Amino acid sequence: MDNIKNKVVVITGASSGIGKETATLLAEKGAKLVLAARREDSLKEVAQALESNYSTEVTYKKTDVTKQKEVEELIDFAISTFGQIDVLFNNAGLMPVSMLRDGKVDEWEAMIDINIKGALYGIKYALPIMEKQKSGHIITTDSVAGHFTGEGSSVYSATKYAMRAVMEGLRVEEVGKGIKSTLISPGHAQTELANKISDPQLREAVLKSEAETGLSAKDVAHAVVYSIDTPDNVGINEIILRSINQRDY
Ligand code: NDP
């Protein structure tokens, strides 16, 4: 397939990991990109590197997805820059797993704000534009933790289960309107995500699993790109991918 060139793709969480690798693969294939995250220096660095390596346009906007206004401004920026949005990749995420008994309310709320509300804000502002265009594609990075709950992952899993419900709702509500809904559910992947786990034992366990059995961010990015590079009438609704060496959920 060659259905990526000149598509306008907005990526949240593009400053590192899966978002950054997806941006790289898409730039190689000639997509026009709007990169978003909070670390502006990293976004600038990624955008400049991609523009100098590939002949496509890459812009960026500092965005905190927990702030509704900033997500609205991101979508406005994409439209004022490129005039359309073909794909919104809701990828920003946080995974400070912990035991329920430890009651880490601040971390629970941060995950709910980023993983669920941040993605919903993206849908709120991008979907009306896509409906007007009569085409568009919303992709959300979920997780195998959105299908199974392990020790310590209750709230993280809850946010990912929630997005599974939202993305299936998006699919059924938009049938016949030219809008695609895709959920990407990776297993362990070697990114910065686990560094923010505050429980030292869980952090060590997750980092060890990722090091031993993790996918690379690029492996996951290939799945995202595959879902974009499909004929207009084909929706890839869900992809679950793990390293062949990952045994646990
Ligand atoms: P990273 O930590 O490398 O990437 C997370 C990205 O989210 C960063 O670019 C970060 O940028 C951004 N982000 C975090 N908070 C906010 C915020 N409030 N506003 C805007 N951007 C934000 O990890 P991954 O690449 O692994 O994570 C990407 C997605 O993949 C997440 O949704 C995660 O849940 C999911 N996932 C990851 C797995 C793994 O094992 N790594 C497995 C399954 C799913 P910045 O700090 O600059 O804002």
CSV table of C-alpha atoms and ligand atoms in Angstrom, one decimal:
chain,number,residue,atom,x,y,z
A,1,MET,CA,0.0,0.0,0.0
A,2,ASP,CA,1.0,3.6,-0.4
A,3,ASN,CA,-1.7,5.6,1.4
A,4,ILE,CA,0.5,7.7,3.7
A,5,LYS,CA,2.2,10.3,1.5
A,6,ASN,CA,0.9,13.8,2.2
A,7,LYS,CA,-1.5,12.6,5.0
A,8,VAL,CA,-1.5,15.1,7.9
A,9,VAL,CA,-0.9,13.3,11.1
A,10,VAL,CA,-1.1,14.8,14.6
A,11,ILE,CA,0.9,12.8,17.2
A,12,THR,CA,0.6,13.3,20.9
A,13,GLY,CA,3.5,12.0,23.0
A,14,ALA,CA,5.9,12.6,20.1
A,15,SER,CA,8.9,13.7,22.2
A,16,SER,CA,10.0,10.1,22.9
A,17,GLY,CA,9.3,6.4,22.6
A,18,ILE,CA,6.5,5.1,20.4
A,19,GLY,CA,5.3,8.5,19.3
A,20,LYS,CA,8.8,9.6,18.2
A,21,GLU,CA,9.4,6.3,16.3
A,22,THR,CA,6.0,6.6,14.6
A,23,ALA,CA,6.8,10.1,13.6
A,24,THR,CA,10.1,8.9,12.1
A,25,LEU,CA,8.5,6.1,10.1
A,26,LEU,CA,5.7,8.4,8.8
A,27,ALA,CA,8.2,11.1,7.8
A,28,GLU,CA,10.1,8.5,5.8
A,29,LYS,CA,6.9,7.8,3.9
A,30,GLY,CA,6.1,11.4,3.3
A,31,ALA,CA,3.4,12.2,5.8
A,32,LYS,CA,3.1,15.8,7.1
A,33,LEU,CA,3.4,15.9,10.8
A,34,VAL,CA,2.3,17.9,13.8
A,35,LEU,CA,4.2,16.7,16.9
A,36,ALA,CA,2.9,17.4,20.4
A,37,ALA,CA,4.1,16.8,24.0
A,38,ARG,CA,5.2,19.0,26.9
A,39,ARG,CA,9.0,18.9,26.3
A,40,GLU,CA,9.4,21.5,23.7
A,41,ASP,CA,13.2,21.1,23.3
A,42,SER,CA,12.7,17.4,22.4
A,43,LEU,CA,9.9,18.2,20.0
A,44,LYS,CA,12.0,20.8,18.3
A,45,GLU,CA,15.0,18.3,18.0
A,46,VAL,CA,12.8,15.6,16.6
A,47,ALA,CA,11.1,17.9,14.1
A,48,GLN,CA,14.4,19.4,12.9
A,49,ALA,CA,16.0,16.0,12.5
A,50,LEU,CA,13.0,14.6,10.5
A,51,GLU,CA,12.8,17.7,8.2
A,52,SER,CA,16.5,17.5,7.4
A,53,ASN,CA,16.5,13.7,6.8
A,54,TYR,CA,13.2,13.4,4.8
A,55,SER,CA,11.6,15.7,2.3
A,56,THR,CA,8.4,16.4,4.2
A,57,GLU,CA,7.0,19.1,6.5
A,58,VAL,CA,7.2,18.5,10.3
A,59,THR,CA,5.9,21.0,12.8
A,60,TYR,CA,5.4,20.8,16.5
A,61,LYS,CA,3.4,22.5,19.3
A,62,LYS,CA,4.1,22.2,23.0
A,63,THR,CA,0.9,20.7,24.4
A,64,ASP,CA,-0.1,19.3,27.8
A,65,VAL,CA,-3.0,17.0,26.9
A,66,THR,CA,-4.5,17.3,30.4
A,67,LYS,CA,-5.3,20.9,29.5
A,68,GLN,CA,-8.4,21.0,27.2
A,69,LYS,CA,-7.6,24.4,25.9
A,70,GLU,CA,-4.1,23.3,24.8
A,71,VAL,CA,-5.5,20.3,22.9
A,72,GLU,CA,-8.0,22.6,21.2
A,73,GLU,CA,-5.1,24.9,20.2
A,74,LEU,CA,-3.1,21.9,18.9
A,75,ILE,CA,-5.9,20.9,16.6
A,76,ASP,CA,-6.4,24.5,15.5
A,77,PHE,CA,-2.6,24.8,14.8
A,78,ALA,CA,-2.7,21.6,12.7
A,79,ILE,CA,-5.6,23.0,10.6
A,80,SER,CA,-4.1,26.5,10.2
A,81,THR,CA,-0.8,24.9,9.2
A,82,PHE,CA,-2.0,22.1,6.8
A,83,GLY,CA,-5.7,22.8,6.3
A,84,GLN,CA,-6.8,19.2,7.2
A,85,ILE,CA,-6.2,16.4,9.7
A,86,ASP,CA,-6.1,12.9,8.3
A,87,VAL,CA,-4.9,11.1,11.4
A,88,LEU,CA,-4.9,11.9,15.1
A,89,PHE,CA,-2.6,9.6,17.0
A,90,ASN,CA,-3.6,9.8,20.7
A,91,ASN,CA,-0.4,8.3,22.1
A,92,ALA,CA,0.6,10.5,25.1
A,93,GLY,CA,0.5,8.3,28.2
A,94,LEU,CA,1.7,7.7,31.8
A,95,MET,CA,2.1,4.4,33.6
A,96,PRO,CA,3.1,4.9,37.3
A,97,VAL,CA,1.8,1.4,38.3
A,98,SER,CA,1.3,0.8,42.1
A,99,MET,CA,-0.6,-1.3,44.5
A,100,LEU,CA,-4.1,-0.2,45.3
A,101,ARG,CA,-3.3,-0.6,49.0
A,102,ASP,CA,-0.7,2.2,48.7
A,103,GLY,CA,-3.5,4.7,47.7
A,104,LYS,CA,-1.4,6.8,45.4
A,105,VAL,CA,-4.3,9.1,44.5
A,106,ASP,CA,-2.1,11.7,42.7
A,107,GLU,CA,-0.7,9.1,40.4
A,108,TRP,CA,-4.2,7.6,39.8
A,109,GLU,CA,-5.5,11.0,38.9
A,110,ALA,CA,-2.6,11.8,36.6
A,111,MET,CA,-3.2,8.6,34.7
A,112,ILE,CA,-6.9,9.3,34.3
A,113,ASP,CA,-6.2,12.9,33.2
A,114,ILE,CA,-3.6,11.9,30.6
A,115,ASN,CA,-4.6,8.5,29.4
A,116,ILE,CA,-8.4,9.0,29.3
A,117,LYS,CA,-9.2,12.7,29.4
A,118,GLY,CA,-6.3,13.8,27.2
A,119,ALA,CA,-7.3,11.3,24.5
A,120,LEU,CA,-11.0,12.4,24.8
A,121,TYR,CA,-10.0,16.0,24.3
A,122,GLY,CA,-8.3,15.0,21.1
A,123,ILE,CA,-11.4,13.3,19.9
A,124,LYS,CA,-13.6,16.3,20.9
A,125,TYR,CA,-11.6,18.7,18.7
A,126,ALA,CA,-10.5,16.4,15.8
A,127,LEU,CA,-13.7,14.5,15.2
A,128,PRO,CA,-15.9,17.4,14.0
A,129,ILE,CA,-13.2,18.3,11.5
A,130,MET,CA,-12.9,14.7,10.3
A,131,GLU,CA,-16.7,14.5,9.9
A,132,LYS,CA,-16.7,17.7,7.8
A,133,GLN,CA,-13.9,16.2,5.7
A,134,LYS,CA,-15.9,13.0,5.5
A,135,SER,CA,-12.6,11.2,6.2
A,136,GLY,CA,-10.2,10.8,9.1
A,137,HIS,CA,-8.6,8.3,11.4
A,138,ILE,CA,-8.2,8.3,15.2
A,139,ILE,CA,-5.6,6.0,16.7
A,140,THR,CA,-5.1,5.5,20.4
A,141,THR,CA,-2.2,3.7,22.1
A,142,ASP,CA,-3.8,1.2,24.5
A,143,SER,CA,-1.9,-1.7,26.0
A,144,VAL,CA,-2.2,-5.4,26.7
A,145,ALA,CA,-2.9,-3.9,30.2
A,146,GLY,CA,-6.2,-2.8,28.6
A,147,HIS,CA,-7.1,-6.5,28.2
A,148,PHE,CA,-5.8,-8.0,31.4
A,149,THR,CA,-5.1,-6.6,34.9
A,150,GLY,CA,-1.9,-7.6,36.7
A,151,GLU,CA,-0.7,-6.8,40.3
A,152,GLY,CA,-0.1,-3.1,40.5
A,153,SER,CA,-1.7,-2.2,37.2
A,154,SER,CA,-5.4,-1.7,38.3
A,155,VAL,CA,-5.7,2.0,37.7
A,156,TYR,CA,-3.4,2.0,34.6
A,157,SER,CA,-5.4,-0.9,33.2
A,158,ALA,CA,-8.6,0.9,34.1
A,159,THR,CA,-7.5,3.8,31.9
A,160,LYS,CA,-6.6,1.5,29.0
A,161,TYR,CA,-9.9,-0.5,29.4
A,162,ALA,CA,-11.7,2.8,29.3
A,163,MET,CA,-10.1,3.8,26.0
A,164,ARG,CA,-11.0,0.4,24.6
A,165,ALA,CA,-14.6,1.3,25.3
A,166,VAL,CA,-14.3,4.8,23.9
A,167,MET,CA,-12.6,3.6,20.7
A,168,GLU,CA,-15.2,0.9,20.0
A,169,GLY,CA,-17.9,3.5,20.7
A,170,LEU,CA,-16.1,5.8,18.2
A,171,ARG,CA,-16.1,3.0,15.6
A,172,VAL,CA,-19.8,2.2,15.9
A,173,GLU,CA,-20.9,5.9,16.1
A,174,GLU,CA,-19.0,6.8,13.0
A,175,VAL,CA,-20.0,3.9,10.7
A,176,GLY,CA,-20.6,5.3,7.2
A,177,LYS,CA,-18.9,8.6,7.9
A,178,GLY,CA,-15.5,7.8,6.6
A,179,ILE,CA,-13.9,7.7,10.0
A,180,LYS,CA,-11.5,4.9,11.1
A,181,SER,CA,-10.9,3.9,14.8
A,182,THR,CA,-7.8,2.0,15.7
A,183,LEU,CA,-6.6,0.8,19.1
A,184,ILE,CA,-2.9,-0.3,19.3
A,185,SER,CA,-2.3,-2.6,22.3
A,186,PRO,CA,1.4,-3.3,22.8
A,187,GLY,CA,3.0,-5.5,25.4
A,188,HIS,CA,6.2,-4.5,27.1
A,189,ALA,CA,8.1,-1.9,25.1
A,190,GLN,CA,11.5,-0.4,25.8
A,191,THR,CA,10.8,3.3,26.3
A,192,GLU,CA,11.0,5.9,29.1
A,193,LEU,CA,7.6,5.0,30.4
A,194,ALA,CA,8.6,2.7,33.3
A,195,ASN,CA,11.1,5.2,34.7
A,196,LYS,CA,8.2,7.2,36.2
A,197,ILE,CA,7.0,4.3,38.4
A,198,SER,CA,7.5,5.5,42.0
A,199,ASP,CA,7.3,2.1,43.7
A,200,PRO,CA,10.9,0.9,43.5
A,201,GLN,CA,10.1,-2.8,43.4
A,202,LEU,CA,7.5,-2.5,40.7
A,203,ARG,CA,9.8,-0.2,38.7
A,204,GLU,CA,12.6,-2.7,38.9
A,205,ALA,CA,10.3,-5.5,37.9
A,206,VAL,CA,8.8,-3.7,34.9
A,207,LEU,CA,12.2,-2.4,33.7
A,208,LYS,CA,13.6,-6.0,34.0
A,209,SER,CA,10.6,-7.4,32.0
A,210,GLU,CA,11.0,-4.7,29.4
A,211,ALA,CA,14.7,-5.3,29.1
A,212,GLU,CA,14.3,-9.0,28.8
A,213,THR,CA,11.1,-9.3,26.7
A,214,GLY,CA,10.2,-5.9,25.4
A,215,LEU,CA,9.5,-4.8,21.9
A,216,SER,CA,11.3,-1.8,20.6
A,217,ALA,CA,9.4,1.4,20.2
A,218,LYS,CA,10.0,1.0,16.5
A,219,ASP,CA,8.3,-2.4,16.5
A,220,VAL,CA,5.2,-0.7,17.9
A,221,ALA,CA,5.5,2.2,15.4
A,222,HIS,CA,5.3,-0.3,12.5
A,223,ALA,CA,1.9,-1.5,13.7
A,224,VAL,CA,0.7,2.1,13.9
A,225,VAL,CA,2.0,2.8,10.4
A,226,TYR,CA,0.3,-0.4,9.1
A,227,SER,CA,-3.0,0.7,10.4
A,228,ILE,CA,-2.6,4.1,8.5
A,229,ASP,CA,-1.4,2.6,5.3
A,230,THR,CA,-4.6,0.8,4.4
A,231,PRO,CA,-7.2,1.4,1.7
A,232,ASP,CA,-9.7,4.1,2.6
A,233,ASN,CA,-12.5,1.5,3.1
A,234,VAL,CA,-10.4,-0.7,5.5
A,235,GLY,CA,-10.4,0.0,9.2
A,236,ILE,CA,-7.9,-1.8,11.4
A,237,ASN,CA,-9.8,-1.7,14.6
A,238,GLU,CA,-7.4,-3.3,17.0
A,239,ILE,CA,-3.8,-4.6,17.0
A,240,ILE,CA,-2.4,-6.5,20.0
A,241,LEU,CA,1.4,-7.1,19.7
A,242,ARG,CA,3.9,-8.5,22.1
A,243,SER,CA,7.4,-9.7,21.9
A,244,ILE,CA,7.4,-13.5,21.2
A,245,ASN,CA,9.3,-13.8,24.5
A,246,GLN,CA,6.7,-12.1,26.7
A,247,ARG,CA,4.8,-14.7,28.7
A,248,ASP,CA,2.8,-12.7,31.3
A,249,TYR,CA,-0.2,-10.6,30.3
B,1,NDP,P1,7.3,7.4,26.7
B,1,NDP,O1,7.4,7.8,28.2
B,1,NDP,O2,8.6,7.4,25.9
B,1,NDP,O3,6.3,8.4,26.0
B,1,NDP,C1,5.2,9.0,26.6
B,1,NDP,C2,4.9,10.3,25.8
B,1,NDP,O4,3.8,10.9,26.4
B,1,NDP,C3,6.1,11.3,25.9
B,1,NDP,O5,6.3,11.8,24.6
B,1,NDP,C4,5.6,12.3,26.9
B,1,NDP,O6,6.1,13.6,26.5
B,1,NDP,C5,4.1,12.3,26.6
B,1,NDP,N1,3.2,12.8,27.7
B,1,NDP,C6,3.2,12.4,28.9
B,1,NDP,N2,2.4,13.2,29.6
B,1,NDP,C7,1.9,14.1,28.8
B,1,NDP,C8,1.0,15.2,28.9
B,1,NDP,N3,0.4,15.5,30.0
B,1,NDP,N4,0.8,16.0,27.8
B,1,NDP,C9,1.3,15.7,26.6
B,1,NDP,N5,2.2,14.6,26.4
B,1,NDP,C10,2.5,13.9,27.5
B,1,NDP,O7,6.6,6.0,26.7
B,1,NDP,P2,5.9,5.2,25.5
B,1,NDP,O8,6.4,5.6,24.2
B,1,NDP,O9,6.0,3.8,25.9
B,1,NDP,O10,4.4,5.6,25.7
B,1,NDP,C11,3.5,5.9,24.7
B,1,NDP,C12,2.2,5.2,24.9
B,1,NDP,O11,2.4,3.8,24.8
B,1,NDP,C13,1.5,5.5,26.2
B,1,NDP,O12,0.1,5.7,26.0
B,1,NDP,C14,1.7,4.2,27.0
B,1,NDP,O13,0.7,4.0,27.9
B,1,NDP,C15,1.6,3.2,25.9
B,1,NDP,N6,2.2,1.8,26.1
B,1,NDP,C16,3.5,1.7,26.4
B,1,NDP,C17,4.0,0.4,26.7
B,1,NDP,C18,5.4,0.2,27.1
B,1,NDP,O14,5.7,-0.8,27.7
B,1,NDP,N7,6.3,1.2,27.0
B,1,NDP,C19,3.2,-0.8,26.6
B,1,NDP,C20,1.8,-0.5,26.3
B,1,NDP,C21,1.3,0.8,26.0
B,1,NDP,P3,6.4,14.8,27.5
B,1,NDP,O15,7.0,14.2,28.8
B,1,NDP,O16,7.4,15.6,26.7
B,1,NDP,O17,5.1,15.5,27.7
